[in-house]
mmCIF file of C-alpha atoms and ligand atoms in Angstrom:
data_model
loop_
_atom_site.group_PDB
_atom_site.id
_atom_site.type_symbol
_atom_site.label_atom_id
_atom_site.label_comp_id
_atom_site.label_asym_id
_atom_site.label_seq_id
_atom_site.Cartn_x
_atom_site.Cartn_y
_atom_site.Cartn_z
ATOM 1 C CA UNK A 1 24.938 3.018 -15.440
ATOM 2 C CA UNK A 2 23.688 4.868 -12.385
ATOM 3 C CA UNK A 3 19.944 4.377 -11.945
ATOM 4 C CA UNK A 4 17.475 6.312 -9.756
ATOM 5 C CA UNK A 5 14.806 4.702 -7.585
ATOM 6 C CA UNK A 6 12.280 6.718 -5.554
ATOM 7 C CA UNK A 7 9.734 5.446 -3.031
ATOM 8 C CA UNK A 8 7.031 6.782 -0.687
ATOM 9 C CA UNK A 9 8.647 5.965 2.744
ATOM 10 C CA UNK A 10 11.914 6.497 4.593
ATOM 11 C CA UNK A 11 14.940 4.302 4.127
ATOM 12 C CA UNK A 12 14.141 2.327 7.335
ATOM 13 C CA UNK A 13 10.476 1.820 6.620
ATOM 14 C CA UNK A 14 9.147 -1.223 4.626
ATOM 15 C CA UNK A 15 9.431 0.343 1.116
ATOM 16 C CA UNK A 16 12.977 1.544 2.023
ATOM 17 C CA UNK A 17 14.023 -1.820 3.298
ATOM 18 C CA UNK A 18 12.762 -3.355 0.051
ATOM 19 C CA UNK A 19 14.512 -0.767 -2.026
ATOM 20 C CA UNK A 20 17.812 -1.232 -0.160
ATOM 21 C CA UNK A 21 17.696 -5.028 -0.705
ATOM 22 C CA UNK A 22 16.813 -4.467 -4.462
ATOM 23 C CA UNK A 23 19.776 -2.086 -4.835
ATOM 24 C CA UNK A 24 22.224 -4.431 -3.059
ATOM 25 C CA UNK A 25 21.191 -7.361 -5.319
ATOM 26 C CA UNK A 26 21.478 -5.247 -8.514
ATOM 27 C CA UNK A 27 24.840 -3.859 -7.541
ATOM 28 C CA UNK A 28 26.185 -7.278 -6.507
ATOM 29 C CA UNK A 29 25.195 -8.834 -9.841
ATOM 30 C CA UNK A 30 26.010 -6.138 -12.324
ATOM 31 C CA UNK A 31 28.129 -3.041 -12.948
ATOM 32 C CA UNK A 32 25.153 -0.795 -12.398
ATOM 33 C CA UNK A 33 24.521 1.396 -9.356
ATOM 34 C CA UNK A 34 21.288 2.589 -7.854
ATOM 35 C CA UNK A 35 20.700 5.849 -6.038
ATOM 36 C CA UNK A 36 17.787 5.741 -3.605
ATOM 37 C CA UNK A 37 15.386 8.651 -3.113
ATOM 38 C CA UNK A 38 13.259 8.216 0.039
ATOM 39 C CA UNK A 39 9.933 10.008 0.702
ATOM 40 C CA UNK A 40 10.189 13.784 0.652
ATOM 41 C CA UNK A 41 13.447 14.098 -1.390
ATOM 42 C CA UNK A 42 11.663 14.341 -4.718
ATOM 43 C CA UNK A 43 8.119 15.270 -3.662
ATOM 44 C CA UNK A 44 4.949 13.397 -3.011
ATOM 45 C CA UNK A 45 3.797 10.072 -4.474
ATOM 46 C CA UNK A 46 2.214 11.789 -7.468
ATOM 47 C CA UNK A 47 5.426 13.608 -8.240
ATOM 48 C CA UNK A 48 7.676 10.532 -8.219
ATOM 49 C CA UNK A 49 5.200 8.674 -10.495
ATOM 50 C CA UNK A 50 5.418 11.568 -13.010
ATOM 51 C CA UNK A 51 9.179 11.535 -12.855
ATOM 52 C CA UNK A 52 9.222 7.761 -13.461
ATOM 53 C CA UNK A 53 6.829 8.047 -16.352
ATOM 54 C CA UNK A 54 9.036 10.831 -17.800
ATOM 55 C CA UNK A 55 12.076 8.627 -17.541
ATOM 56 C CA UNK A 56 13.808 10.954 -15.044
ATOM 57 C CA UNK A 57 13.644 8.078 -12.602
ATOM 58 C CA UNK A 58 14.229 4.483 -13.647
ATOM 59 C CA UNK A 59 12.362 2.895 -10.719
ATOM 60 C CA UNK A 60 9.472 3.982 -8.548
ATOM 61 C CA UNK A 61 7.434 2.550 -5.707
ATOM 62 C CA UNK A 62 3.891 3.913 -5.788
ATOM 63 C CA UNK A 63 1.081 2.335 -3.882
ATOM 64 C CA UNK A 64 -2.209 1.647 -5.687
ATOM 65 C CA UNK A 65 -3.709 4.092 -3.218
ATOM 66 C CA UNK A 66 -2.277 6.808 -5.430
ATOM 67 C CA UNK A 67 -2.497 5.051 -8.840
ATOM 68 C CA UNK A 68 -6.331 5.149 -9.129
ATOM 69 C CA UNK A 69 -6.499 8.139 -11.517
ATOM 70 C CA UNK A 70 -3.810 6.578 -13.770
ATOM 71 C CA UNK A 71 -5.043 2.994 -13.692
ATOM 72 C CA UNK A 72 -8.659 2.854 -12.398
ATOM 73 C CA UNK A 73 -8.470 -0.975 -12.025
ATOM 74 C CA UNK A 74 -5.694 -0.616 -9.421
ATOM 75 C CA UNK A 75 -8.433 0.595 -7.064
ATOM 76 C CA UNK A 76 -9.528 -3.035 -6.693
ATOM 77 C CA UNK A 77 -7.100 -3.246 -3.756
ATOM 78 C CA UNK A 78 -9.551 -1.005 -1.860
ATOM 79 C CA UNK A 79 -12.601 -3.222 -2.006
ATOM 80 C CA UNK A 80 -13.010 -3.885 1.734
ATOM 81 C CA UNK A 81 -12.493 -7.429 2.963
ATOM 82 C CA UNK A 82 -11.300 -8.605 -0.393
ATOM 83 C CA UNK A 83 -7.693 -9.229 0.742
ATOM 84 C CA UNK A 84 -7.085 -11.441 3.780
ATOM 85 C CA UNK A 85 -5.035 -10.153 6.650
ATOM 86 C CA UNK A 86 -3.110 -13.484 6.933
ATOM 87 C CA UNK A 87 0.430 -12.649 6.055
ATOM 88 C CA UNK A 88 1.322 -16.108 4.835
ATOM 89 C CA UNK A 89 -1.614 -16.216 2.502
ATOM 90 C CA UNK A 90 -0.803 -12.714 1.223
ATOM 91 C CA UNK A 91 2.807 -13.698 0.656
ATOM 92 C CA UNK A 92 1.783 -16.540 -1.696
ATOM 93 C CA UNK A 93 -0.916 -14.467 -3.348
ATOM 94 C CA UNK A 94 1.213 -11.529 -4.536
ATOM 95 C CA UNK A 95 3.868 -13.860 -5.849
ATOM 96 C CA UNK A 96 1.612 -16.215 -7.812
ATOM 97 C CA UNK A 97 -1.390 -14.080 -8.760
ATOM 98 C CA UNK A 98 -2.261 -13.962 -12.457
ATOM 99 C CA UNK A 99 -4.248 -10.795 -11.932
ATOM 100 C CA UNK A 100 -1.107 -9.078 -10.672
ATOM 101 C CA UNK A 101 1.609 -10.648 -12.765
ATOM 102 C CA UNK A 102 -0.246 -10.722 -16.086
ATOM 103 C CA UNK A 103 -3.390 -8.514 -16.034
ATOM 104 C CA UNK A 104 -1.995 -5.596 -14.005
ATOM 105 C CA UNK A 105 1.354 -5.941 -15.747
ATOM 106 C CA UNK A 106 -0.497 -5.117 -19.040
ATOM 107 C CA UNK A 107 -2.391 -2.151 -17.526
ATOM 108 C CA UNK A 108 0.822 -0.679 -16.094
ATOM 109 C CA UNK A 109 2.593 -1.230 -19.410
ATOM 110 C CA UNK A 110 -0.117 0.872 -21.082
ATOM 111 C CA UNK A 111 1.010 3.715 -18.868
ATOM 112 C CA UNK A 112 4.660 3.309 -19.775
ATOM 113 C CA UNK A 113 5.471 1.260 -16.674
ATOM 114 C CA UNK A 114 7.058 -2.142 -16.329
ATOM 115 C CA UNK A 115 5.436 -3.616 -13.174
ATOM 116 C CA UNK A 116 8.205 -5.455 -11.207
ATOM 117 C CA UNK A 117 6.421 -6.510 -8.062
ATOM 118 C CA UNK A 118 3.515 -5.872 -5.671
ATOM 119 C CA UNK A 119 3.980 -6.663 -2.048
ATOM 120 C CA UNK A 120 2.054 -6.420 1.203
ATOM 121 C CA UNK A 121 2.868 -3.892 3.932
ATOM 122 C CA UNK A 122 0.494 -5.205 6.680
ATOM 123 C CA UNK A 123 -3.042 -4.921 7.836
ATOM 124 C CA UNK A 124 -4.225 -1.319 7.940
ATOM 125 C CA UNK A 125 -5.576 0.032 11.200
ATOM 126 C CA UNK A 126 -7.725 3.148 11.691
ATOM 127 C CA UNK A 127 -6.359 5.729 14.125
ATOM 128 C CA UNK A 128 -8.806 8.347 15.327
ATOM 129 C CA UNK A 129 -9.371 10.906 18.052
ATOM 130 C CA UNK A 130 -12.531 9.214 19.395
ATOM 131 C CA UNK A 131 -13.046 5.426 19.866
ATOM 132 C CA UNK A 132 -14.491 3.471 16.915
ATOM 133 C CA UNK A 133 -16.682 0.495 17.685
ATOM 134 C CA UNK A 134 -18.997 0.648 14.681
ATOM 135 C CA UNK A 135 -19.714 2.642 11.523
ATOM 136 C CA UNK A 136 -21.885 4.989 13.556
ATOM 137 C CA UNK A 137 -18.803 6.258 15.411
ATOM 138 C CA UNK A 138 -17.306 7.487 12.070
ATOM 139 C CA UNK A 139 -20.265 9.848 11.537
ATOM 140 C CA UNK A 140 -18.930 13.422 11.159
ATOM 141 C CA UNK A 141 -15.353 12.142 11.305
ATOM 142 C CA UNK A 142 -13.214 13.722 8.572
ATOM 143 C CA UNK A 143 -11.154 10.706 7.716
ATOM 144 C CA UNK A 144 -8.020 11.133 5.610
ATOM 145 C CA UNK A 145 -7.604 8.634 2.774
ATOM 146 C CA UNK A 146 -5.020 8.336 -0.009
ATOM 147 C CA UNK A 147 -6.102 10.082 -3.193
ATOM 148 C CA UNK A 148 -8.145 7.227 -4.562
ATOM 149 C CA UNK A 149 -11.782 7.522 -5.635
ATOM 150 C CA UNK A 150 -12.729 4.014 -4.483
ATOM 151 C CA UNK A 151 -11.213 4.577 -1.077
ATOM 152 C CA UNK A 152 -13.339 7.696 -0.784
ATOM 153 C CA UNK A 153 -16.333 5.539 -1.610
ATOM 154 C CA UNK A 154 -15.321 3.048 1.058
ATOM 155 C CA UNK A 155 -15.157 5.576 3.811
ATOM 156 C CA UNK A 156 -18.413 7.103 2.663
ATOM 157 C CA UNK A 157 -19.966 3.611 2.890
ATOM 158 C CA UNK A 158 -18.403 3.259 6.343
ATOM 159 C CA UNK A 159 -20.216 6.443 7.389
ATOM 160 C CA UNK A 160 -17.279 8.821 7.623
ATOM 161 C CA UNK A 161 -16.526 12.035 5.644
ATOM 162 C CA UNK A 162 -13.575 11.001 3.509
ATOM 163 C CA UNK A 163 -10.848 13.548 2.950
ATOM 164 C CA UNK A 164 -8.290 12.561 0.258
ATOM 165 C CA UNK A 165 -4.860 14.053 0.979
ATOM 166 C CA UNK A 166 -1.261 13.372 0.026
ATOM 167 C CA UNK A 167 0.805 11.835 2.845
ATOM 168 C CA UNK A 168 2.576 15.127 3.652
ATOM 169 C CA UNK A 169 -0.629 16.707 4.954
ATOM 170 C CA UNK A 170 -1.618 13.997 7.364
ATOM 171 C CA UNK A 171 0.362 14.645 10.622
ATOM 172 C CA UNK A 172 -0.359 18.368 10.507
ATOM 173 C CA UNK A 173 -3.959 17.829 9.520
ATOM 174 C CA UNK A 174 -4.518 15.667 12.613
ATOM 175 C CA UNK A 175 -2.609 18.053 14.813
ATOM 176 C CA UNK A 176 -4.766 20.901 13.750
ATOM 177 C CA UNK A 177 -7.946 18.889 13.693
ATOM 178 C CA UNK A 178 -8.625 19.451 9.989
ATOM 179 C CA UNK A 179 -8.995 15.657 9.940
ATOM 180 C CA UNK A 180 -9.806 13.372 12.785
ATOM 181 C CA UNK A 181 -8.801 9.966 11.505
ATOM 182 C CA UNK A 182 -6.635 8.050 8.976
ATOM 183 C CA UNK A 183 -5.645 4.477 8.177
ATOM 184 C CA UNK A 184 -2.253 2.845 7.796
ATOM 185 C CA UNK A 185 -0.306 -0.325 8.635
ATOM 186 C CA UNK A 186 0.859 -0.588 12.302
ATOM 187 C CA UNK A 187 4.564 -0.147 11.599
ATOM 188 C CA UNK A 188 3.842 3.151 9.871
ATOM 189 C CA UNK A 189 1.739 4.441 12.790
ATOM 190 C CA UNK A 190 4.835 4.223 14.971
ATOM 191 C CA UNK A 191 7.582 5.204 12.483
ATOM 192 C CA UNK A 192 5.776 8.352 11.356
ATOM 193 C CA UNK A 193 4.598 9.379 14.878
ATOM 194 C CA UNK A 194 0.978 9.328 13.785
ATOM 195 C CA UNK A 195 0.172 7.788 17.185
ATOM 196 C CA UNK A 196 1.191 11.097 18.792
ATOM 197 C CA UNK A 197 -1.737 12.898 17.117
ATOM 198 C CA UNK A 198 -4.483 10.257 17.432
ATOM 199 C CA UNK A 199 -5.748 8.487 20.562
ATOM 200 C CA UNK A 200 -7.374 5.239 19.413
ATOM 201 C CA UNK A 201 -6.236 2.401 17.175
ATOM 202 C CA UNK A 202 -8.954 0.198 15.675
ATOM 203 C CA UNK A 203 -8.472 -3.020 13.704
ATOM 204 C CA UNK A 204 -11.467 -3.728 11.505
ATOM 205 C CA UNK A 205 -9.654 -6.317 9.294
ATOM 206 C CA UNK A 206 -10.938 -4.523 6.178
ATOM 207 C CA UNK A 207 -7.657 -4.323 4.268
ATOM 208 C CA UNK A 208 -3.986 -4.990 3.913
ATOM 209 C CA UNK A 209 -1.737 -2.207 2.457
ATOM 210 C CA UNK A 210 -0.519 -3.066 -1.034
ATOM 211 C CA UNK A 211 2.346 -1.359 -2.754
ATOM 212 C CA UNK A 212 3.843 -1.704 -6.195
ATOM 213 C CA UNK A 213 7.345 -1.209 -7.690
ATOM 214 C CA UNK A 214 7.854 -0.485 -11.350
ATOM 215 C CA UNK A 215 10.422 0.582 -13.902
ATOM 216 C CA UNK A 216 10.041 3.134 -16.683
ATOM 217 C CA UNK A 217 9.111 0.897 -19.571
ATOM 218 C CA UNK A 218 11.212 2.425 -22.298
ATOM 219 C CA UNK A 219 14.194 2.174 -20.020
ATOM 220 C CA UNK A 220 13.439 -1.400 -19.155
ATOM 221 C CA UNK A 221 12.769 -2.421 -22.769
ATOM 222 C CA UNK A 222 16.158 -0.918 -23.841
ATOM 223 C CA UNK A 223 18.089 -3.219 -21.432
ATOM 224 C CA UNK A 224 19.929 -6.387 -22.432
ATOM 225 C CA UNK A 225 18.371 -9.705 -21.480
ATOM 226 C CA UNK A 226 21.099 -10.136 -18.826
ATOM 227 C CA UNK A 227 20.261 -6.733 -17.203
ATOM 228 C CA UNK A 228 16.527 -7.601 -17.287
ATOM 229 C CA UNK A 229 17.332 -10.828 -15.521
ATOM 230 C CA UNK A 230 19.413 -9.023 -12.894
ATOM 231 C CA UNK A 231 16.414 -6.726 -12.184
ATOM 232 C CA UNK A 232 13.870 -9.548 -12.107
ATOM 233 C CA UNK A 233 16.066 -11.602 -9.781
ATOM 234 C CA UNK A 234 16.652 -8.616 -7.548
ATOM 235 C CA UNK A 235 12.932 -7.910 -7.366
ATOM 236 C CA UNK A 236 12.179 -11.542 -6.470
ATOM 237 C CA UNK A 237 14.911 -11.848 -3.749
ATOM 238 C CA UNK A 238 13.906 -8.499 -2.231
ATOM 239 C CA UNK A 239 10.308 -9.794 -2.188
ATOM 240 C CA UNK A 240 11.269 -12.861 -0.155
ATOM 241 C CA UNK A 241 13.336 -10.661 2.158
ATOM 242 C CA UNK A 242 10.538 -8.144 2.807
ATOM 243 C CA UNK A 243 7.986 -10.903 3.536
ATOM 244 C CA UNK A 244 10.397 -12.351 6.187
ATOM 245 C CA UNK A 245 11.250 -8.891 7.491
ATOM 246 C CA UNK A 246 7.629 -8.159 8.273
ATOM 247 C CA UNK A 247 7.011 -11.246 10.387
ATOM 248 C CA UNK A 248 6.191 -9.968 13.856
ATOM 249 C CA UNK A 249 6.699 -6.291 12.748
ATOM 250 C CA UNK A 250 3.121 -5.150 13.473
ATOM 251 C CA UNK A 251 3.327 -6.679 16.958
ATOM 252 C CA UNK A 252 6.733 -5.166 17.819
ATOM 253 C CA UNK A 253 5.747 -1.725 16.561
ATOM 254 C CA UNK A 254 2.411 -1.779 18.420
ATOM 255 C CA UNK A 255 4.386 -2.573 21.568
ATOM 256 C CA UNK A 256 6.539 0.487 20.958
ATOM 257 C CA UNK A 257 3.428 2.648 20.522
ATOM 258 C CA UNK A 258 1.986 1.423 23.861
ATOM 259 C CA UNK A 259 5.299 2.127 25.550
ATOM 260 C CA UNK A 260 5.543 5.560 24.104
ATOM 261 C CA UNK A 261 1.861 6.370 24.782
ATOM 262 C CA UNK A 262 0.289 4.123 27.435
ATOM 263 C CA UNK A 263 -3.097 5.883 27.213
ATOM 264 C CA UNK A 264 -3.529 4.841 23.581
ATOM 265 C CA UNK A 265 -6.448 2.433 23.224
ATOM 266 C CA UNK A 266 -6.058 -0.564 20.920
ATOM 267 C CA UNK A 267 -9.254 -2.335 19.882
ATOM 268 C CA UNK A 268 -9.712 -5.350 17.550
ATOM 269 C CA UNK A 269 -13.345 -5.313 16.493
ATOM 270 C CA UNK A 270 -15.333 -8.523 17.003
ATOM 271 C CA UNK A 271 -17.188 -10.251 14.127
ATOM 272 C CA UNK A 272 -20.379 -8.533 15.284
ATOM 273 C CA UNK A 273 -18.782 -5.132 15.434
ATOM 274 C CA UNK A 274 -17.424 -5.673 11.884
ATOM 275 C CA UNK A 275 -20.924 -6.261 10.492
ATOM 276 C CA UNK A 276 -21.584 -2.774 9.222
ATOM 277 C CA UNK A 277 -18.094 -2.495 7.603
ATOM 278 C CA UNK A 278 -18.689 -5.860 5.905
ATOM 279 C CA UNK A 279 -22.067 -4.754 4.590
ATOM 280 C CA UNK A 280 -20.495 -1.600 3.178
ATOM 281 C CA UNK A 281 -18.044 -3.794 1.259
ATOM 282 C CA UNK A 282 -20.695 -5.072 -1.161
ATOM 283 C CA UNK A 283 -21.669 -1.513 -2.020
ATOM 284 C CA UNK A 284 -17.998 -0.561 -2.604
ATOM 285 C CA UNK A 285 -17.481 -3.639 -4.832
ATOM 286 C CA UNK A 286 -20.517 -2.623 -6.934
ATOM 287 C CA UNK A 287 -19.073 0.946 -7.189
ATOM 288 C CA UNK A 288 -15.744 -0.462 -8.344
ATOM 289 C CA UNK A 289 -17.427 -2.311 -11.215
ATOM 290 C CA UNK A 290 -19.420 0.777 -12.016
ATOM 291 C CA UNK A 291 -16.187 2.754 -12.262
ATOM 292 C CA UNK A 292 -14.162 0.288 -14.244
ATOM 293 C CA UNK A 293 -16.613 -1.774 -16.346
ATOM 294 C CA UNK A 294 -15.826 -5.065 -17.900
ATOM 295 C CA UNK A 295 -12.078 -4.737 -17.476
ATOM 296 C CA UNK A 296 -12.384 -4.108 -13.694
ATOM 297 C CA UNK A 297 -14.932 -6.833 -13.287
ATOM 298 C CA UNK A 298 -12.597 -9.357 -15.016
ATOM 299 C CA UNK A 299 -9.621 -8.324 -12.842
ATOM 300 C CA UNK A 300 -11.747 -8.563 -9.687
ATOM 301 C CA UNK A 301 -12.832 -12.050 -10.552
ATOM 302 C CA UNK A 302 -9.328 -13.086 -11.443
ATOM 303 C CA UNK A 303 -8.053 -11.689 -8.148
ATOM 304 C CA UNK A 304 -10.656 -13.611 -6.209
ATOM 305 C CA UNK A 305 -9.765 -16.824 -8.033
ATOM 306 C CA UNK A 306 -6.045 -16.154 -7.311
ATOM 307 C CA UNK A 307 -6.812 -15.601 -3.615
ATOM 308 C CA UNK A 308 -8.701 -18.864 -3.522
ATOM 309 C CA UNK A 309 -5.905 -20.727 -5.306
ATOM 310 C CA UNK A 310 -3.282 -19.462 -2.883
ATOM 311 C CA UNK A 311 -5.275 -20.226 0.329
ATOM 312 C CA UNK A 312 -3.049 -23.159 1.155
HETATM 313 O O1 LIG B 1 -0.793 6.687 3.765
HETATM 314 C C1 LIG B 1 0.109 7.013 2.976
HETATM 315 O O2 LIG B 1 -0.023 7.918 2.209
HETATM 316 C C2 LIG B 1 1.426 6.267 3.068
HETATM 317 N N1 LIG B 1 1.264 4.992 3.692
HETATM 318 C C3 LIG B 1 2.217 4.046 3.619
HETATM 319 C C4 LIG B 1 2.216 2.838 4.447
HETATM 320 N N2 LIG B 1 3.232 4.183 2.751
HETATM 321 C C5 LIG B 1 3.378 5.320 1.849
HETATM 322 C C6 LIG B 1 2.106 6.096 1.708
HETATM 323 O O3 LIG B 1 2.382 7.320 1.178
#
């Protein structure tokens, strides 16, 4: 059959590279074909999720940053300083985590989705119009976040004025000064030209960008065991590929930003400068538990245990 797979980035960005590898593996090992729909071809993140739930799409990549309303527990990925920034640790974690592969798998299934994989897209950096050295510098800054209630809480706790927006509004919003900051992984700051409309990049180490790929569950359940295996194997080999692919990516893309815009400042906050962001983290974690109750608390604890177990 011919299957459809939509994602939130372009074909040459991380989600697109993953999708391309997945498609190649499925097509090499079955009679099925996959048509890829990059960002913008079928709408925003929220639109492609609806299409996947309705079965119009067989596969979708939607980051937990947009899944908070559907699956409140998925907001756990926005507790600041919960995830490490070390890429090797992260690579082991997403692959082996019980919280992801069992607990989240069940929560996505309740929404009609078969969770195939979660993978990292790199440490997020803040880009702003004014320099950021501490939380105080975020005062009065309208800071765009993905449409995720806990991410809103994070940036409130950091001292900013969080502004949840779909991706399509971000470049123009910065250009017209409706917002004055946003966060994303380094590669994305270059590929989307976000560096053109902000002047300062700040690494606070508070998070790594997580994304998730799933299949429509009715579709997936109707497949033969052989086809399910083709999909599982494709998801696993694309995972290994995307982890390798991202080695050195943040560094090379940052270099391109500096070449394109030499006046851009790049600051890695010191431990001392991170103090207020780290203090905010405890508050955000408490908020997460308040929002999600026992179920969220259990998944948070499992996730912490999984992170510890994959430290290496
Ligand atoms: O910030 C966003 O909305 C987007 N960021 C990334 C890295 N991927 C897709 C998402 O829509």
